[in-house]
Amino acid sequence: MAPVAAFLLSVLSAPGARETLFASAPAPSPSPCPDAVFDQLTVAEQLTIEGMMAPMGVSFEAWGKCTNENCSTIAKIALKKPPKSEVLAYFAGGPKPKRIATFWWLQARLRIAQILEVEMPIGPNSMPTVVRTVPWENRPFVYWDQYHRAQRNALVEPLLPLMDPIVNSLIPSPSMLASLDAANETWSPKASVSGGATSVPGSTTKIRQYLGRIDIRAGHGANYFKEGPVTFVMEFDWDTEELVIKDISWCPGAGNPIFNSVAEVLAANETGTLKMCTVDTVWYGDTKAWMEPEPPFVEAAIPPQIYYPEGPRFSVSGRTVSWMGWDFHTDIHAIEGIHISNLRFKGERIAYEMYAADFTAVYSGASTRKDIFYSDGGYEMGNCAITLREGLQCPYGSVFMKSLGYANSYVWGGALSMDDELPTMCIFEAPANNVAYQHYKEKFEGVALTSLYVRSILTVGNYDYLTGYAVGSYVIPGNLNNDKMAEFWGAKVSESSLGAMHTHSVSYKIDLDIAGLENSFMTKKPGYKSSQYVAAADNSFYMKATKITSEGFWDNDGDSEWTPPEACLSSDASTKFIVYSPTQKNYKGNKRGYKMSVPGSPPVLYPEGDPYLHIQNFTKCDIGITKYSPDDLTPAGQASSGLRQMVVFGNLYPEPAAPGTDISHFYNGESLEEVDIVLYAHSTKMHWVVAEDVPVPSTMGKELAFEPYNYFDYNQLKNLPTNQYVYPCAECKRGGRTTEEGEGGVIPTCTP
């Protein structure tokens, strides 16, 4: 997944001066604040949970937590979000909601998986309670839960010598050799067995299937590898605990059949009927080789820097951020990543919470991973936040916040320690390279546009984007049919690899509270018609308002045609989405509201009845409107369980452990008039790979935007500080600059 940067607020959508809430500079040390109710679990708190569970036989061994039949481990530790009603009552002076941690306990010997909860902080008498128990085969995805791995390696190992001709033909690129020398390593490529973390169709309550493959690794770092032209299916029997290797594809396109066993491949090799193939003989090299600038682009020695002459205009207290009249809480949830909570302007809440519920990818086309689904929430994307560094991911002068970082790969099975508390989020203000206001006169007068950023980068282990390797499917070098396939599914990224077509989809949850909890929703779209109100002409264009008054019902009848519910809407260039208060008005009589801009995105093209539809059905709605319910804690979960929390990326295909973001269970015909409204929006990119995507593909490049809609009694630019206005020199104020005629572009500083 591409790096994620949360573009939060701009002057147009976030006006105001910081009058009363915080000081004009960052607080010298964190101080308690009501927003702390949103604080996620710290690393220290998670370690106390491990300490509580250790006497129960739970293993916390690094890289060996769940690799045999004695597996007993906990995973997906996260804060259970307190009910919204309790939080709002607490803000009004009521009792503080209990702080509850929730996690899974996987017990292979008992063949059960349990969701547990425990009240924080952990004390000597703390004991978790069981919320739900599920059969072992229905447990959620946890990466290190692969205790069949030893069987897999033993069964496939006889095939590895057959890869020797390919391995021996590889030649390291100069950049790869330089990397090896710098790390005191030698060139030692080898074939190795991999795969098994992802389910594929064919699983049942008794049998579980995985995809496997043979990789060729370079010996430099864990992630420098090419997928060899061998894939297979692993089928694990829960009752017998036996693993079968089947459906072996050896050099697809070379004319081999699909082999039913390792023995069949070895027999074909002995008789000389196994058709062999090749891969590129030159290794790709490392990222630096692909991205190092070339002249004349290396001549600028020092890049531009952001500088705050009088200090930053935002302040941080605990995890609450204040900026020119705005304040909000920000933290990283273990599963869902960055959260923005209790977003307010001048003390009035506009959004209760905003976050990305999941980032997902589905592979298709001529790929060795065809129809494979990845959920970053399933990989605990919040725990995949990389360490941020000043001057690289964040400008100098940023304020950093710490949480569980990715450096020690806890989500892949590493041990948890306080060393994992790392700077994973940064806050900074930056120019938007635009003006919010320009006077009509020929004077250099206007208002500079700036934005506040809250940034976290969640890589979720994507070797394919970060180390000079692009996920692809094997193609036979020199085969003209490969060029034809590229027209359908991408472009060749090497002589023997075709970039795999796939999607990137993000599902956002936005809980707006516009002038209170009782909100309604409408769309406004231009039209053209005859009108008695038009004096100069019989016809005119106008803005037609359409109220969305009911959620409608999700079409689950299973036929080939899917009909969207009333509150599942598509975006286009002319439609405006507006959440408004039916009762609260500004002094001019307008109903106060906020307008959303949602980029139109292609949906995942699965028709109704396709067993994969439920894993990304959120892509059917550019924006979906639902009524808030305390049961709808998150859209990721089992549709039939009634418990929507933390059941992400289930292993069993396609039911009962439904993977992905399933929003269908929110649409049950409830009224959307004067209720607490929750929005679900999505952004999807169909990644049709091109040559320039190696090693770093383009990002999605789309953002959701919010701006006031009759929310204020005045133009919001009135809230900006004086020094954000730029005046002509004759009327100069601090910060103003002008260019005198004939000075060839020299811009002298204007003195008051």
Short mmCIF file of C-alpha atoms in Angstrom, two decimals, residues 218-536:
data_model
loop_
_atom_site.label_atom_id
_atom_site.label_comp_id
_atom_site.label_asym_id
_atom_site.label_seq_id
_atom_site.Cartn_x
_atom_site.Cartn_y
_atom_site.Cartn_z
CA ALA A 218 19.04 -12.89 -3.54
CA GLY A 219 20.54 -13.35 -0.11
CA HIS A 220 20.63 -9.61 0.55
CA GLY A 221 17.87 -8.69 2.99
CA ALA A 222 14.70 -10.66 3.51
CA ASN A 223 12.78 -9.01 0.70
CA TYR A 224 15.02 -9.14 -2.35
CA PHE A 225 13.39 -11.94 -4.27
CA LYS A 226 11.66 -12.90 -7.48
CA GLU A 227 8.71 -15.21 -7.64
CA GLY A 228 9.80 -18.20 -9.59
CA PRO A 229 7.47 -19.68 -12.19
CA VAL A 230 6.08 -22.24 -9.72
CA THR A 231 2.87 -21.93 -7.74
CA PHE A 232 0.76 -24.50 -5.91
CA VAL A 233 -2.16 -24.96 -3.56
CA MET A 234 -1.73 -26.19 0.01
CA GLU A 235 -4.72 -28.04 1.45
CA PHE A 236 -4.77 -28.56 5.21
CA ASP A 237 -7.15 -31.02 6.88
CA TRP A 238 -8.17 -29.86 10.37
CA ASP A 239 -9.12 -33.33 11.53
CA THR A 240 -6.02 -35.24 10.43
CA GLU A 241 -3.63 -32.24 10.59
CA GLU A 242 -2.23 -33.38 7.26
CA LEU A 243 -1.10 -31.04 4.51
CA VAL A 244 -1.42 -31.92 0.82
CA ILE A 245 0.41 -30.09 -1.99
CA LYS A 246 -1.69 -30.03 -5.17
CA ASP A 247 -2.48 -27.99 -8.32
CA ILE A 248 1.20 -27.33 -9.06
CA SER A 249 1.73 -24.90 -11.95
CA TRP A 250 5.25 -25.33 -13.34
CA CYS A 251 6.36 -22.74 -15.90
CA PRO A 252 2.87 -21.64 -17.01
CA GLY A 253 2.66 -21.29 -20.76
CA ALA A 254 5.45 -23.78 -21.40
CA GLY A 255 3.01 -26.63 -22.05
CA ASN A 256 3.08 -28.49 -18.73
CA PRO A 257 -0.12 -29.90 -17.24
CA ILE A 258 -1.31 -28.89 -13.78
CA PHE A 259 0.36 -31.48 -11.57
CA ASN A 260 -1.63 -33.05 -8.72
CA SER A 261 1.39 -33.78 -6.50
CA VAL A 262 5.09 -33.21 -5.99
CA ALA A 263 5.66 -36.83 -7.05
CA GLU A 264 4.09 -36.13 -10.45
CA VAL A 265 6.49 -33.22 -11.07
CA LEU A 266 9.50 -35.32 -10.08
CA ALA A 267 8.32 -38.18 -12.32
CA ALA A 268 7.95 -35.83 -15.30
CA ASN A 269 11.45 -34.53 -14.68
CA GLU A 270 12.86 -38.09 -14.55
CA THR A 271 11.23 -39.01 -17.86
CA GLY A 272 12.33 -35.77 -19.52
CA THR A 273 8.79 -34.55 -20.21
CA LEU A 274 8.90 -31.63 -17.73
CA LYS A 275 9.22 -28.47 -19.79
CA MET A 276 11.61 -26.01 -18.13
CA CYS A 277 11.77 -22.26 -18.48
CA THR A 278 13.93 -19.28 -17.56
CA VAL A 279 13.68 -15.94 -15.78
CA ASP A 280 15.66 -12.76 -16.27
CA THR A 281 19.35 -13.45 -15.94
CA VAL A 282 20.16 -10.00 -14.51
CA TRP A 283 18.88 -9.24 -11.03
CA TYR A 284 16.76 -6.11 -10.73
CA GLY A 285 19.15 -4.51 -8.27
CA ASP A 286 18.04 -2.33 -5.40
CA THR A 287 15.74 0.67 -5.19
CA LYS A 288 18.61 3.13 -5.31
CA ALA A 289 19.61 1.87 -8.75
CA TRP A 290 16.16 2.69 -10.08
CA MET A 291 15.60 5.98 -8.30
CA GLU A 292 18.99 7.70 -7.97
CA PRO A 293 18.72 11.10 -9.74
CA GLU A 294 20.64 11.79 -12.90
CA PRO A 295 21.92 15.15 -14.22
CA PRO A 296 20.69 17.81 -14.43
CA PHE A 297 18.36 16.97 -11.54
CA VAL A 298 21.14 16.68 -8.94
CA GLU A 299 22.37 20.26 -9.15
CA ALA A 300 20.10 21.76 -6.46
CA ALA A 301 21.96 20.91 -3.27
CA ILE A 302 19.51 21.97 -0.57
CA PRO A 303 15.75 21.37 -0.91
CA PRO A 304 13.18 23.90 0.31
CA GLN A 305 12.43 23.87 4.02
CA ILE A 306 9.41 24.90 6.08
CA TYR A 307 10.34 27.53 8.65
CA TYR A 308 8.21 28.93 11.48
CA PRO A 309 9.78 32.35 12.27
CA GLU A 310 7.71 32.86 15.43
CA GLY A 311 7.19 29.20 16.26
CA PRO A 312 4.38 26.91 15.10
CA ARG A 313 0.79 28.14 15.11
CA PHE A 314 -0.46 24.80 16.41
CA SER A 315 -0.09 23.36 19.89
CA VAL A 316 -0.15 19.83 21.28
CA SER A 317 -1.36 18.76 24.71
CA GLY A 318 -1.21 15.01 25.23
CA ARG A 319 -2.70 13.79 21.96
CA THR A 320 -4.96 16.79 21.46
CA VAL A 321 -3.94 19.23 18.73
CA SER A 322 -5.06 22.87 18.48
CA TRP A 323 -4.73 25.02 15.37
CA MET A 324 -6.32 28.40 14.72
CA GLY A 325 -9.57 27.69 16.53
CA TRP A 326 -9.64 23.98 15.73
CA ASP A 327 -8.86 21.19 18.17
CA PHE A 328 -8.99 17.43 17.79
CA HIS A 329 -7.58 14.21 19.21
CA THR A 330 -5.34 12.03 17.09
CA ASP A 331 -3.93 8.56 17.72
CA ILE A 332 -3.25 5.26 15.95
CA HIS A 333 -5.62 2.33 16.46
CA ALA A 334 -3.87 -1.04 16.27
CA ILE A 335 -6.13 -2.43 13.56
CA GLU A 336 -7.46 0.62 11.73
CA GLY A 337 -4.57 3.07 11.81
CA ILE A 338 -4.81 6.82 12.31
CA HIS A 339 -7.95 8.19 14.01
CA ILE A 340 -9.13 11.79 14.23
CA SER A 341 -11.62 12.16 17.10
CA ASN A 342 -13.71 14.98 18.57
CA LEU A 343 -12.87 17.46 15.80
CA ARG A 344 -14.15 20.87 16.98
CA PHE A 345 -14.12 24.49 15.87
CA LYS A 346 -14.32 27.09 18.66
CA GLY A 347 -15.53 24.37 21.00
CA GLU A 348 -18.33 23.14 18.72
CA ARG A 349 -17.91 19.55 17.55
CA ILE A 350 -18.10 18.97 13.79
CA ALA A 351 -16.92 15.34 13.63
CA TYR A 352 -16.97 12.71 16.35
CA GLU A 353 -14.49 10.48 14.52
CA MET A 354 -12.89 10.01 11.11
CA TYR A 355 -10.64 7.17 10.06
CA ALA A 356 -9.87 4.66 7.33
CA ALA A 357 -11.58 1.42 8.33
CA ASP A 358 -9.44 -0.65 5.95
CA PHE A 359 -7.12 -0.58 2.96
CA THR A 360 -7.62 -3.55 0.68
CA ALA A 361 -6.18 -5.00 -2.53
CA VAL A 362 -7.57 -7.64 -4.89
CA TYR A 363 -5.30 -9.16 -7.54
CA SER A 364 -6.59 -10.25 -10.91
CA GLY A 365 -5.52 -10.86 -14.50
CA ALA A 366 -2.62 -12.97 -15.66
CA SER A 367 -1.23 -13.29 -12.17
CA THR A 368 0.08 -16.00 -9.92
CA ARG A 369 -2.04 -14.30 -7.26
CA LYS A 370 -5.23 -14.08 -9.24
CA ASP A 371 -8.28 -13.27 -7.11
CA ILE A 372 -6.25 -13.01 -3.91
CA PHE A 373 -7.56 -10.51 -1.38
CA TYR A 374 -5.42 -8.56 1.07
CA SER A 375 -6.79 -6.60 4.02
CA ASP A 376 -4.35 -4.25 5.70
CA GLY A 377 -6.68 -4.26 8.69
CA GLY A 378 -6.20 -7.99 8.81
CA TYR A 379 -2.46 -7.37 9.02
CA GLU A 380 -3.11 -4.90 11.88
CA MET A 381 -2.25 -1.89 9.77
CA GLY A 382 -2.07 0.45 12.76
CA ASN A 383 0.73 -1.70 14.15
CA CYS A 384 2.50 -1.37 10.80
CA ALA A 385 3.24 2.33 11.29
CA ILE A 386 6.84 2.93 10.32
CA THR A 387 9.24 5.16 12.22
CA LEU A 388 9.03 8.72 10.88
CA ARG A 389 12.12 10.88 10.58
CA GLU A 390 12.37 14.64 10.54
CA GLY A 391 13.42 15.90 7.15
CA LEU A 392 12.31 12.75 5.32
CA GLN A 393 8.63 11.88 5.83
CA CYS A 394 7.99 14.98 7.95
CA PRO A 395 9.34 18.52 7.58
CA TYR A 396 11.75 19.99 10.09
CA GLY A 397 9.81 21.55 12.94
CA SER A 398 7.14 18.83 13.03
CA VAL A 399 5.78 17.58 16.34
CA PHE A 400 6.02 13.80 16.68
CA MET A 401 3.82 11.36 18.60
CA LYS A 402 4.81 7.85 19.61
CA SER A 403 2.99 4.53 19.45
CA LEU A 404 3.75 0.90 18.63
CA GLY A 405 6.14 1.12 15.69
CA TYR A 406 7.05 -1.29 12.93
CA ALA A 407 10.81 -1.48 13.40
CA ASN A 408 10.82 -4.89 15.11
CA SER A 409 8.00 -6.37 12.99
CA TYR A 410 5.73 -7.27 15.90
CA VAL A 411 2.87 -8.03 13.50
CA TRP A 412 4.95 -10.70 11.77
CA GLY A 413 5.75 -12.52 15.01
CA GLY A 414 8.49 -10.51 16.70
CA ALA A 415 8.54 -10.00 20.45
CA LEU A 416 6.97 -6.86 21.89
CA SER A 417 9.12 -4.53 24.00
CA MET A 418 9.27 -0.90 25.04
CA ASP A 419 11.80 -0.42 22.25
CA ASP A 420 8.81 -0.63 19.91
CA GLU A 421 7.41 2.71 21.11
CA LEU A 422 8.53 4.89 18.24
CA PRO A 423 7.61 8.19 16.54
CA THR A 424 4.86 7.03 14.20
CA MET A 425 2.85 10.21 13.66
CA CYS A 426 3.80 13.81 12.95
CA ILE A 427 1.93 17.12 12.88
CA PHE A 428 3.00 20.16 10.89
CA GLU A 429 1.62 23.18 9.08
CA ALA A 430 2.64 23.85 5.50
CA PRO A 431 1.82 26.30 2.70
CA ALA A 432 -0.75 25.06 0.22
CA ASN A 433 0.91 26.98 -2.64
CA ASN A 434 -2.27 28.87 -3.35
CA VAL A 435 -4.27 31.84 -2.19
CA ALA A 436 -7.54 31.68 -0.31
CA TYR A 437 -8.46 35.20 -1.39
CA GLN A 438 -7.22 37.64 -4.07
CA HIS A 439 -8.42 41.27 -4.19
CA TYR A 440 -9.84 42.50 -7.44
CA LYS A 441 -7.46 45.43 -7.73
CA GLU A 442 -4.07 45.27 -9.39
CA LYS A 443 -2.39 45.23 -6.01
CA PHE A 444 -0.50 42.42 -4.40
CA GLU A 445 -3.19 41.77 -1.85
CA GLY A 446 -4.63 38.47 -0.72
CA VAL A 447 -4.73 35.70 1.85
CA ALA A 448 -2.17 32.90 1.79
CA LEU A 449 -3.59 29.37 2.00
CA THR A 450 -2.05 26.96 4.51
CA SER A 451 -2.95 23.49 5.74
CA LEU A 452 -2.42 21.44 8.87
CA TYR A 453 -1.24 17.87 8.32
CA VAL A 454 -1.42 14.82 10.53
CA ARG A 455 0.69 12.09 8.94
CA SER A 456 1.29 8.43 9.55
CA ILE A 457 2.73 5.96 7.03
CA LEU A 458 1.56 2.34 7.12
CA THR A 459 3.60 0.10 4.85
CA VAL A 460 2.17 -3.28 5.93
CA GLY A 461 5.25 -5.09 4.69
CA ASN A 462 4.86 -4.26 1.02
CA TYR A 463 8.19 -5.42 -0.35
CA ASP A 464 6.85 -4.96 -3.85
CA TYR A 465 6.75 -1.16 -3.49
CA LEU A 466 9.80 -0.52 -1.38
CA THR A 467 12.68 -2.72 -2.54
CA GLY A 468 12.74 -2.53 -6.30
CA TYR A 469 10.43 -5.46 -6.99
CA ALA A 470 6.96 -5.40 -8.46
CA VAL A 471 4.50 -8.23 -7.89
CA GLY A 472 3.97 -9.95 -11.19
CA SER A 473 3.10 -13.16 -12.91
CA TYR A 474 5.56 -15.30 -14.81
CA VAL A 475 5.65 -15.02 -18.58
CA ILE A 476 7.92 -16.86 -20.98
CA PRO A 477 10.76 -14.62 -22.20
CA GLY A 478 10.48 -13.85 -25.92
CA ASN A 479 6.89 -15.06 -26.25
CA LEU A 480 4.90 -12.59 -28.37
CA ASN A 481 1.68 -13.51 -26.56
CA ASN A 482 3.05 -11.71 -23.50
CA ASP A 483 2.65 -8.37 -25.28
CA LYS A 484 -0.99 -9.20 -25.96
CA MET A 485 -1.54 -10.07 -22.30
CA ALA A 486 0.01 -6.77 -21.28
CA GLU A 487 -2.75 -4.93 -23.14
CA PHE A 488 -5.27 -6.56 -20.81
CA TRP A 489 -3.45 -6.76 -17.49
CA GLY A 490 -0.51 -4.37 -17.35
CA ALA A 491 3.00 -4.09 -18.71
CA LYS A 492 6.08 -6.26 -18.58
CA VAL A 493 8.38 -5.16 -15.76
CA SER A 494 11.08 -7.59 -16.83
CA GLU A 495 11.62 -10.13 -19.58
CA SER A 496 9.82 -12.82 -17.59
CA SER A 497 7.40 -10.87 -15.41
CA LEU A 498 4.12 -9.16 -16.23
CA GLY A 499 2.92 -6.61 -13.68
CA ALA A 500 -0.13 -7.96 -11.90
CA MET A 501 -3.31 -5.94 -12.23
CA HIS A 502 -4.95 -5.20 -8.90
CA THR A 503 -7.02 -2.70 -6.98
CA HIS A 504 -6.21 -0.40 -4.08
CA SER A 505 -9.32 0.49 -2.12
CA VAL A 506 -9.74 2.46 1.08
CA SER A 507 -12.91 2.54 3.14
CA TYR A 508 -13.44 5.65 5.27
CA LYS A 509 -15.79 6.05 8.22
CA ILE A 510 -16.89 9.65 8.92
CA ASP A 511 -19.17 10.43 11.86
CA LEU A 512 -20.18 14.08 11.47
CA ASP A 513 -22.19 15.97 14.10
CA ILE A 514 -23.27 19.20 12.42
CA ALA A 515 -24.75 21.61 14.99
CA GLY A 516 -25.69 18.62 17.14
CA LEU A 517 -26.53 14.94 16.71
CA GLU A 518 -29.82 15.37 14.83
CA ASN A 519 -28.73 15.62 11.20
CA SER A 520 -30.23 15.00 7.78
CA PHE A 521 -28.67 14.42 4.35
CA MET A 522 -29.31 15.77 0.88
CA THR A 523 -27.71 15.98 -2.51
CA LYS A 524 -27.75 19.05 -4.71
CA LYS A 525 -27.35 18.75 -8.46
CA PRO A 526 -27.83 21.24 -11.29
CA GLY A 527 -30.77 20.91 -13.65
CA TYR A 528 -32.50 22.89 -16.39
CA LYS A 529 -36.23 23.45 -16.69
CA SER A 530 -39.09 25.89 -17.18
CA SER A 531 -39.69 28.01 -14.12
CA GLN A 532 -42.31 30.57 -13.11
CA TYR A 533 -39.65 32.24 -10.97
CA VAL A 534 -37.46 33.27 -13.92
CA ALA A 535 -38.36 36.74 -15.16
CA ALA A 536 -35.96 37.21 -18.08
#
